[in-house]
Short mmCIF file of C-alpha atoms in Angstrom, two decimals:
data_model
loop_
_atom_site.label_atom_id
_atom_site.label_comp_id
_atom_site.label_asym_id
_atom_site.label_seq_id
_atom_site.Cartn_x
_atom_site.Cartn_y
_atom_site.Cartn_z
CA MET A 1 0.21 -0.18 0.30
CA GLY A 2 1.66 3.10 -1.07
CA THR A 3 1.39 6.32 0.95
CA GLY A 4 -0.90 8.12 -0.56
CA SER A 5 -3.51 5.44 0.32
CA ARG A 6 -2.12 5.18 3.46
CA ARG A 7 -2.96 8.74 4.17
CA ARG A 8 -6.48 8.39 3.12
CA LEU A 9 -6.87 5.21 5.47
CA ALA A 10 -5.66 7.50 8.12
CA SER A 11 -7.93 10.11 7.40
CA ASN A 12 -11.39 8.52 6.62
CA ARG A 13 -10.29 6.30 10.01
CA SER A 14 -10.54 10.01 12.18
CA SER A 15 -13.47 11.23 10.28
CA ARG A 16 -15.45 7.84 10.99
CA PRO A 17 -17.54 7.72 14.08
CA CYS A 18 -15.63 6.18 17.09
CA SER A 19 -17.02 2.95 19.10
CA GLY A 20 -19.34 2.93 21.89
CA LEU A 21 -17.06 2.10 24.37
CA SER A 22 -13.97 4.98 23.01
CA PHE A 23 -17.26 7.53 22.83
CA ALA A 24 -18.17 7.45 26.16
CA ARG A 25 -14.73 7.42 27.68
CA ALA A 26 -14.59 11.30 25.10
CA LYS A 27 -17.24 12.37 26.53
CA LYS A 28 -16.03 11.22 30.39
CA LYS A 29 -12.91 13.08 29.14
CA GLU A 30 -14.34 16.29 28.07
CA ALA A 31 -16.88 16.45 30.89
CA ALA A 32 -14.34 16.71 33.71
CA THR A 33 -12.52 18.73 32.03
CA LYS A 34 -15.05 21.38 31.60
CA THR A 35 -15.98 20.96 35.14
CA GLU A 36 -12.58 21.65 36.27
CA LYS A 37 -11.92 24.79 34.16
CA ARG A 38 -15.01 25.28 35.45
CA TRP A 39 -15.19 24.65 39.12
CA ARG A 40 -11.58 24.41 41.51
CA PRO A 41 -11.51 23.39 44.94
CA GLY A 42 -8.68 26.13 45.01
CA VAL A 43 -10.11 28.47 43.01
CA LYS A 44 -12.54 30.95 44.15
CA PRO A 45 -16.36 31.56 42.61
CA SER A 46 -16.68 33.72 40.24
CA PHE A 47 -19.44 36.59 42.25
CA ARG A 48 -18.37 38.38 45.75
CA SER A 49 -19.93 38.17 48.85
CA ASN A 50 -18.46 39.11 51.99
CA ARG A 51 -19.54 36.02 53.66
CA GLU A 52 -18.47 32.38 52.07
CA VAL A 53 -21.28 30.94 50.65
CA THR A 54 -21.98 26.91 50.89
CA ALA A 55 -23.19 25.50 47.68
CA SER A 56 -26.08 24.48 47.11
CA PRO A 57 -28.00 21.24 45.14
CA THR A 58 -29.04 23.55 42.67
CA PHE A 59 -25.89 25.00 42.15
CA PHE A 60 -24.87 21.63 41.73
CA GLY A 61 -27.59 20.78 39.44
CA LEU A 62 -26.01 24.10 37.21
CA LEU A 63 -22.40 22.16 36.80
CA GLY A 64 -23.85 18.84 35.90
CA ARG A 65 -26.03 20.25 32.48
CA GLY A 66 -23.52 20.00 30.23
CA GLY A 67 -22.35 16.54 31.34
CA ALA A 68 -22.66 12.69 32.12
CA LYS A 69 -22.65 12.48 36.04
CA PRO A 70 -19.44 12.63 37.97
CA SER A 71 -17.66 9.82 38.72
CA LYS A 72 -17.96 8.14 42.27
CA LYS A 73 -13.68 9.46 43.74
CA ALA A 74 -15.01 13.03 42.32
CA ALA A 75 -19.02 12.38 43.71
CA ILE A 76 -17.22 11.13 47.68
CA LYS A 77 -14.71 14.07 46.87
CA SER A 78 -18.09 17.15 46.57
CA LYS A 79 -19.40 15.34 49.80
CA LYS A 80 -16.37 15.77 51.72
CA GLU A 81 -16.65 18.98 50.64
CA LYS A 82 -19.97 19.99 51.15
CA ILE A 83 -19.02 18.24 54.85
CA THR A 84 -16.42 20.61 55.50
CA LYS A 85 -18.30 23.70 54.06
CA LYS A 86 -20.78 23.27 56.48
CA GLU A 87 -18.61 23.29 59.27
CA LYS A 88 -17.35 25.97 58.14
CA ILE A 89 -20.25 27.81 58.27
CA ILE A 90 -21.39 27.14 61.49
CA VAL A 91 -18.01 28.10 62.35
CA ILE A 92 -18.19 31.70 60.44
CA SER A 93 -22.41 32.45 61.81
CA PRO A 94 -22.86 35.84 63.21
CA ASP A 95 -20.84 35.75 66.38
CA LYS A 96 -21.99 36.58 70.14
CA ASN A 97 -20.58 40.21 69.53
CA GLU A 98 -23.05 40.79 66.39
CA GLU A 99 -25.83 39.67 68.30
CA SER A 100 -25.06 42.06 71.98
CA LYS A 101 -24.89 44.68 69.24
CA GLN A 102 -28.19 43.27 67.87
CA ALA A 103 -29.40 43.18 71.43
CA SER A 104 -27.62 46.84 72.44
CA CYS A 105 -29.77 48.44 69.84
CA SER A 106 -33.01 46.74 70.45
CA ARG A 107 -33.12 47.90 74.14
CA SER A 108 -31.75 51.16 73.07
CA SER A 109 -34.80 51.57 70.58
CA ARG A 110 -36.65 50.61 74.05
CA LYS A 111 -35.22 53.32 76.04
CA LYS A 112 -36.06 56.02 73.04
CA ILE A 113 -40.18 54.97 73.17
CA THR A 114 -39.38 55.31 77.23
CA ALA A 115 -38.20 58.28 76.95
CA PHE A 116 -40.68 59.33 74.32
CA THR A 117 -43.25 58.79 76.75
CA SER A 118 -42.23 60.36 79.86
CA VAL A 119 -41.61 63.36 78.30
CA LEU A 120 -45.05 63.46 76.50
CA THR A 121 -46.26 62.80 80.27
CA ALA A 122 -44.29 65.63 81.20
CA ARG A 123 -45.60 68.37 79.28
CA SER A 124 -49.30 66.39 79.36
CA LYS A 125 -48.52 67.52 83.91
CA ALA A 126 -47.08 70.99 82.82
CA ALA A 127 -50.36 71.55 80.46
CA CYS A 128 -52.35 70.84 83.22
CA GLY A 129 -50.70 72.26 86.00
CA LEU A 130 -49.99 69.25 87.60
CA LEU A 131 -45.69 69.54 87.31
CA ILE A 132 -44.43 70.57 90.21
CA ASP A 133 -41.00 72.14 89.89
CA LYS A 134 -40.61 71.90 94.18
CA PRO A 135 -41.39 69.04 96.37
CA LYS A 136 -44.11 68.53 97.50
CA GLU A 137 -44.15 69.68 101.42
CA LEU A 138 -45.74 66.87 103.56
CA MET A 139 -48.79 67.06 105.02
CA ILE A 140 -49.73 66.84 108.41
CA ASP A 141 -52.41 65.04 110.25
CA ILE A 142 -52.30 68.14 113.48
CA ASP A 143 -54.89 65.09 115.03
CA ALA A 144 -53.32 61.79 115.32
CA ALA A 145 -52.19 62.97 118.90
CA ASP A 146 -55.91 63.33 119.69
CA THR A 147 -57.27 60.37 118.13
CA GLU A 148 -57.54 58.93 122.24
CA ASP A 149 -59.03 62.19 123.49
CA GLN A 150 -62.87 61.64 123.40
CA LEU A 151 -63.40 65.24 123.93
CA ALA A 152 -61.45 66.78 120.71
CA VAL A 153 -63.68 64.62 118.84
CA VAL A 154 -61.14 63.87 115.84
CA GLU A 155 -63.86 61.66 113.91
CA TYR A 156 -66.27 64.92 113.41
CA VAL A 157 -64.08 67.31 113.62
CA GLU A 158 -63.42 68.44 109.90
CA ASP A 159 -67.34 68.76 109.83
CA ILE A 160 -67.55 71.08 112.74
CA TYR A 161 -65.38 73.62 111.04
CA THR A 162 -66.49 72.99 107.64
CA PHE A 163 -69.90 73.83 109.20
CA TYR A 164 -68.45 77.58 111.28
CA LYS A 165 -67.16 77.99 107.83
CA SER A 166 -70.57 78.00 106.13
CA ALA A 167 -72.92 79.62 109.36
CA GLU A 168 -69.74 82.98 110.02
CA GLN A 169 -70.81 84.18 106.56
CA SER A 170 -75.00 83.95 107.85
CA SER A 171 -73.96 86.11 111.25
CA ARG A 172 -71.07 87.91 109.70
CA PRO A 173 -71.86 92.06 110.46
CA HIS A 174 -71.99 94.49 107.12
CA ASP A 175 -70.80 97.35 106.93
CA TYR A 176 -72.41 100.17 108.92
CA MET A 177 -70.46 103.03 109.84
CA GLY A 178 -72.39 104.87 106.73
CA ALA A 179 -76.07 104.16 108.41
CA GLN A 180 -74.89 104.89 112.02
CA VAL A 181 -75.47 109.13 112.61
CA GLU A 182 -74.38 109.95 116.15
CA ILE A 183 -70.94 107.18 116.53
CA ASN A 184 -68.09 106.12 113.88
CA ALA A 185 -65.04 104.25 113.66
CA LYS A 186 -63.16 106.61 116.41
CA MET A 187 -65.49 106.04 118.90
CA ARG A 188 -66.17 102.14 118.41
CA ALA A 189 -62.15 101.90 119.09
CA ILE A 190 -62.16 103.45 121.87
CA LEU A 191 -65.31 101.77 123.51
CA ALA A 192 -63.33 98.21 122.43
CA ASP A 193 -60.23 99.49 124.40
CA TRP A 194 -62.05 100.12 126.85
CA LEU A 195 -63.61 96.89 127.64
CA ILE A 196 -60.57 94.56 126.52
CA GLU A 197 -59.47 96.13 130.20
CA VAL A 198 -62.49 95.05 132.14
CA HIS A 199 -62.68 91.75 130.47
CA HIS A 200 -58.45 91.32 131.71
CA LYS A 201 -59.67 92.72 135.06
CA PHE A 202 -62.77 90.30 135.34
CA GLU A 203 -60.20 87.59 133.82
CA LEU A 204 -63.29 86.25 131.45
CA THR A 205 -62.24 83.64 129.14
CA PRO A 206 -60.80 84.71 125.69
CA GLU A 207 -63.91 83.10 123.96
CA THR A 208 -66.16 85.56 126.00
CA LEU A 209 -63.78 89.07 125.25
CA TYR A 210 -64.27 87.38 121.27
CA LEU A 211 -68.14 86.88 121.29
CA THR A 212 -68.79 90.47 123.02
CA PHE A 213 -67.77 92.25 119.81
CA HIS A 214 -69.56 89.49 117.57
CA ILE A 215 -72.93 90.71 119.63
CA ILE A 216 -71.96 94.56 119.07
CA ASP A 217 -70.96 94.79 115.29
CA ARG A 218 -73.91 92.41 115.35
CA TYR A 219 -76.09 94.63 116.70
CA LEU A 220 -75.21 97.88 115.21
CA SER A 221 -75.45 96.49 111.72
CA MET A 222 -79.15 95.97 112.57
CA ASP A 223 -79.58 99.08 114.51
CA THR A 224 -79.01 102.97 115.00
CA VAL A 225 -77.27 103.97 118.34
CA LEU A 226 -76.94 107.15 120.33
CA ARG A 227 -73.29 107.68 121.22
CA ILE A 228 -74.97 107.97 124.99
CA ASP A 229 -75.50 104.47 124.20
CA LEU A 230 -72.54 103.26 122.77
CA GLN A 231 -71.30 102.22 126.49
CA LEU A 232 -74.08 100.51 127.68
CA VAL A 233 -74.76 98.43 124.39
CA GLY A 234 -70.77 97.16 125.25
CA VAL A 235 -71.72 96.68 128.85
CA SER A 236 -74.71 94.55 127.93
CA ALA A 237 -72.63 92.58 125.25
CA MET A 238 -70.23 91.93 128.06
CA LEU A 239 -73.08 90.74 129.90
CA ILE A 240 -74.77 88.24 127.26
CA ALA A 241 -71.53 86.63 126.45
CA SER A 242 -70.22 86.27 129.93
CA LYS A 243 -73.34 84.25 130.72
CA TYR A 244 -72.97 82.27 127.58
CA GLU A 245 -69.44 81.49 127.92
CA GLU A 246 -68.28 81.55 131.54
CA ILE A 247 -69.22 79.43 134.64
CA TRP A 248 -69.21 81.92 137.00
CA ALA A 249 -70.51 85.01 135.47
CA PRO A 250 -70.45 88.48 136.53
CA GLU A 251 -73.45 90.31 137.64
CA VAL A 252 -75.33 93.24 137.00
CA ASN A 253 -73.46 95.39 140.18
CA ASP A 254 -70.62 94.49 138.38
CA PHE A 255 -70.93 96.34 135.42
CA ILE A 256 -72.62 99.26 137.01
CA CYS A 257 -69.17 99.45 139.28
CA ILE A 258 -66.58 98.91 137.08
CA SER A 259 -68.54 102.27 134.15
CA ASP A 260 -68.45 104.59 137.35
CA ARG A 261 -72.63 103.91 138.29
CA ALA A 262 -72.45 105.67 134.56
CA TYR A 263 -76.05 103.12 134.03
CA THR A 264 -78.78 101.73 136.26
CA ARG A 265 -79.35 98.41 136.59
CA GLU A 266 -82.80 98.69 134.55
CA GLN A 267 -80.60 100.04 131.61
CA ILE A 268 -78.62 97.59 131.38
CA LEU A 269 -80.93 94.92 132.08
CA GLY A 270 -83.14 96.43 128.97
CA MET A 271 -80.79 96.72 126.37
CA GLU A 272 -80.19 93.45 126.79
CA LYS A 273 -83.45 92.27 126.16
CA ALA A 274 -83.44 94.76 122.69
CA ILE A 275 -80.06 93.26 121.85
CA LEU A 276 -81.12 89.51 122.81
CA ASN A 277 -84.39 90.23 120.38
CA ARG A 278 -82.43 91.69 117.83
CA LEU A 279 -80.56 89.05 117.42
CA GLU A 280 -83.50 87.16 117.33
CA TRP A 281 -81.49 85.67 120.76
CA ASN A 282 -78.96 83.76 118.27
CA LEU A 283 -75.57 83.68 119.79
CA THR A 284 -74.55 80.60 118.49
CA VAL A 285 -71.78 81.85 116.29
CA PRO A 286 -68.75 81.26 115.27
CA THR A 287 -66.25 83.95 116.36
CA PRO A 288 -62.54 84.55 114.93
CA TYR A 289 -61.33 82.56 118.20
CA VAL A 290 -63.17 79.64 117.51
CA PHE A 291 -60.81 79.53 114.46
CA LEU A 292 -57.94 80.93 116.45
CA VAL A 293 -58.07 76.93 118.43
CA ARG A 294 -57.69 75.48 115.27
CA PHE A 295 -55.17 77.43 113.23
CA LEU A 296 -52.49 77.50 116.10
CA LYS A 297 -52.48 73.67 116.06
CA ALA A 298 -52.37 73.88 112.24
CA ALA A 299 -49.49 76.10 112.53
CA ALA A 300 -48.22 74.59 115.80
CA SER A 301 -47.82 71.46 113.92
CA CYS A 302 -45.93 68.71 116.00
CA HIS A 303 -44.86 70.89 118.92
CA ARG A 304 -46.38 73.62 121.14
CA ASP A 305 -45.49 77.13 120.28
CA GLU A 306 -46.22 79.27 123.62
CA GLU A 307 -44.63 82.14 121.79
CA MET A 308 -46.23 81.94 119.05
CA GLU A 309 -50.12 81.57 120.86
CA ARG A 310 -49.29 84.85 122.51
CA MET A 311 -48.06 86.42 119.96
CA VAL A 312 -51.28 85.34 117.49
CA PHE A 313 -53.17 86.78 120.24
CA PHE A 314 -51.92 89.71 120.61
CA PHE A 315 -52.66 90.28 116.71
CA ALA A 316 -55.95 89.01 117.65
CA GLU A 317 -57.08 91.57 120.45
CA LEU A 318 -55.27 94.37 117.66
CA ALA A 319 -57.84 93.69 115.38
CA LEU A 320 -60.93 93.77 117.60
CA VAL A 321 -60.43 97.39 117.78
CA GLU A 322 -59.80 98.11 114.00
CA TYR A 323 -63.15 98.59 112.45
CA SER A 324 -62.14 96.86 109.38
CA MET A 325 -60.72 94.00 110.60
CA ALA A 326 -64.75 93.43 111.49
CA LEU A 327 -65.61 93.78 107.96
CA HIS A 328 -63.70 90.26 107.21
CA SER A 329 -64.89 86.80 108.22
CA PRO A 330 -63.94 85.64 111.89
CA SER A 331 -61.95 82.70 110.06
CA MET A 332 -59.90 85.39 107.74
CA VAL A 333 -59.25 87.19 110.81
CA ALA A 334 -58.03 84.16 112.86
CA ALA A 335 -55.50 83.42 109.61
CA ALA A 336 -54.17 87.03 109.74
CA ALA A 337 -52.98 86.95 112.87
CA VAL A 338 -51.50 83.67 112.55
CA TYR A 339 -49.52 85.16 109.27
CA ALA A 340 -48.81 88.05 111.12
CA ALA A 341 -47.34 86.74 113.81
CA ARG A 342 -45.09 84.11 111.63
CA CYS A 343 -44.13 87.24 110.09
CA THR A 344 -43.20 88.85 113.08
CA LEU A 345 -41.39 85.94 114.61
CA LYS A 346 -39.64 84.74 111.41
CA LYS A 347 -40.82 81.63 110.85
CA THR A 348 -39.88 79.53 107.66
CA PRO A 349 -41.39 79.05 106.25
CA LEU A 350 -44.03 81.76 106.64
CA TRP A 351 -47.38 79.39 105.51
CA THR A 352 -47.53 75.75 105.21
CA GLU A 353 -49.79 73.41 103.32
CA THR A 354 -50.94 72.70 106.96
CA LEU A 355 -52.02 76.07 107.15
CA LYS A 356 -52.87 76.15 103.92
CA ARG A 357 -55.06 73.63 104.08
CA HIS A 358 -56.92 73.81 107.48
CA THR A 359 -57.13 77.40 106.81
CA GLY A 360 -58.35 77.61 103.59
CA PHE A 361 -56.27 80.92 102.65
CA THR A 362 -53.46 81.65 101.02
CA GLU A 363 -50.82 84.61 101.59
CA GLN A 364 -51.95 86.47 98.68
CA GLN A 365 -55.57 86.20 100.43
CA LEU A 366 -54.02 87.00 103.99
CA LEU A 367 -51.75 90.28 103.05
CA ASP A 368 -54.40 93.10 103.00
CA CYS A 369 -55.85 92.27 106.75
CA THR A 370 -52.18 90.40 107.72
CA ARG A 371 -50.74 94.52 106.76
CA THR A 372 -53.26 96.13 108.52
CA LEU A 373 -52.83 94.09 112.09
CA VAL A 374 -48.43 95.10 111.66
CA ASN A 375 -49.51 98.33 111.07
CA SER A 376 -51.26 98.61 114.42
CA HIS A 377 -48.12 96.47 115.69
CA ALA A 378 -46.05 99.70 114.57
CA VAL A 379 -48.15 102.51 116.02
CA ALA A 380 -49.30 100.63 119.27
CA PRO A 381 -46.29 102.32 121.53
CA GLU A 382 -47.21 105.42 120.62
CA GLY A 383 -50.75 105.52 120.20
CA LYS A 384 -53.79 106.53 122.48
CA LEU A 385 -55.13 103.28 122.73
CA LYS A 386 -52.49 101.61 123.93
CA VAL A 387 -54.35 98.55 126.76
CA VAL A 388 -53.24 95.49 123.96
CA TYR A 389 -49.93 96.95 123.23
CA LYS A 390 -49.64 97.23 127.86
CA LYS A 391 -51.43 93.49 128.32
CA TYR A 392 -48.50 91.98 125.94
CA CYS A 393 -45.95 93.64 126.91
CA GLY A 394 -46.11 91.95 130.50
CA GLU A 395 -43.88 89.20 132.26
CA GLN A 396 -47.93 86.96 131.99
CA PHE A 397 -47.93 87.18 127.70
CA GLY A 398 -43.71 86.86 127.40
CA ALA A 399 -43.65 90.64 126.15
CA VAL A 400 -44.83 89.61 122.46
CA ALA A 401 -45.60 93.12 122.28
CA LEU A 402 -42.07 94.60 122.75
CA GLN A 403 -41.05 92.49 119.27
CA GLN A 404 -39.93 93.85 116.45
CA PRO A 405 -42.67 94.23 114.02
CA ALA A 406 -42.59 93.32 110.55
CA THR A 407 -43.92 95.66 108.39
CA GLY A 408 -40.79 95.66 106.35
CA LEU A 409 -41.39 92.33 105.59
CA VAL A 410 -44.86 92.96 104.61
CA LYS A 411 -44.52 95.63 102.13
CA GLU A 412 -41.91 92.93 100.97
CA LEU A 413 -44.39 90.65 100.05
CA MET A 414 -46.84 93.15 99.05
CA LYS A 415 -44.62 94.35 96.60
CA THR A 416 -43.32 90.67 95.07
CA GLY A 417 -47.36 89.89 95.04
CA LYS A 418 -46.20 86.43 96.50
#
């Protein structure tokens, strides 16, 4: 066979299809080559990612599309790679630091929500007037020490003073000086100064003194009185009050003597009857003394302050002399006396929450009455009507009238509008 025929035979052999076994081997080799090119253990995947990704079954399905199934060795190798990869994934999974960051983020978000809610609550309280910058002062139970005392009637004391507050308005005298023809405020002040001295000499109870002036003012607001009968009204009013309050009341002859026999027995008894008929025999009325007892208890709070008590009664008796004070309610006069005493003695605070609750008055409401009382204290040493001042300059009353008047403090309080 020549050289040309041999070449043709070789070319014909190469162009003819191979047998089944050789073709399968060729295909197998071709598929292995392609797989090796597309995915090798040492080569990273073509896509980018921060995390290491494991090959999913879908991903392996894509690899096997172009050729025959991989050999057993390749399959075992791929299984080992899967297991290795899975183990690596467990190790590389989000660590504790990341979890703590997420937890802290959630906590911070919760904190923000709580803070925002508290801000809204605070704003709502401020809008309603409930937000108070200063710490609330504790309310003291002034009746705690008297729970075992049956005479203190702790169970009913609040109701009793609520009734007094309403009753004082119905028995309150109006401004009567304009209707009086022969008497004026100065004459009333002279009568008051003398009656306080008579009360002190007779050693009567405080209740008698305050009821006497309440009877006088109520009667003068209902009837016109001549100048010559003004002292007679005062004597008869004290006789009525003594009979109502005292155990051993002074007799009519005692009042005749104390008035230097200016009036007869018949005149005093006649005026007594006229006053009682005009007042319709209604003598059970609240006076400043009724409220003084309660307000002093609220002012003392925990312990009794004798100096404070004497100073309060000093201002309360100065109020009896002033006609303008008779136009205020008895509870306001009593509260103003307590406030004036606290200003004079420089008590701090000047007005407590306990006093505000039990008196029913604020500092602003009491400033006008307090100014009148403090001014009376300031002019008392040089004034003509000195009975109250001299009485409270004595040792029996602790010489509280000698205290420096609180005119400057009250003026400052009125300027600031406290």
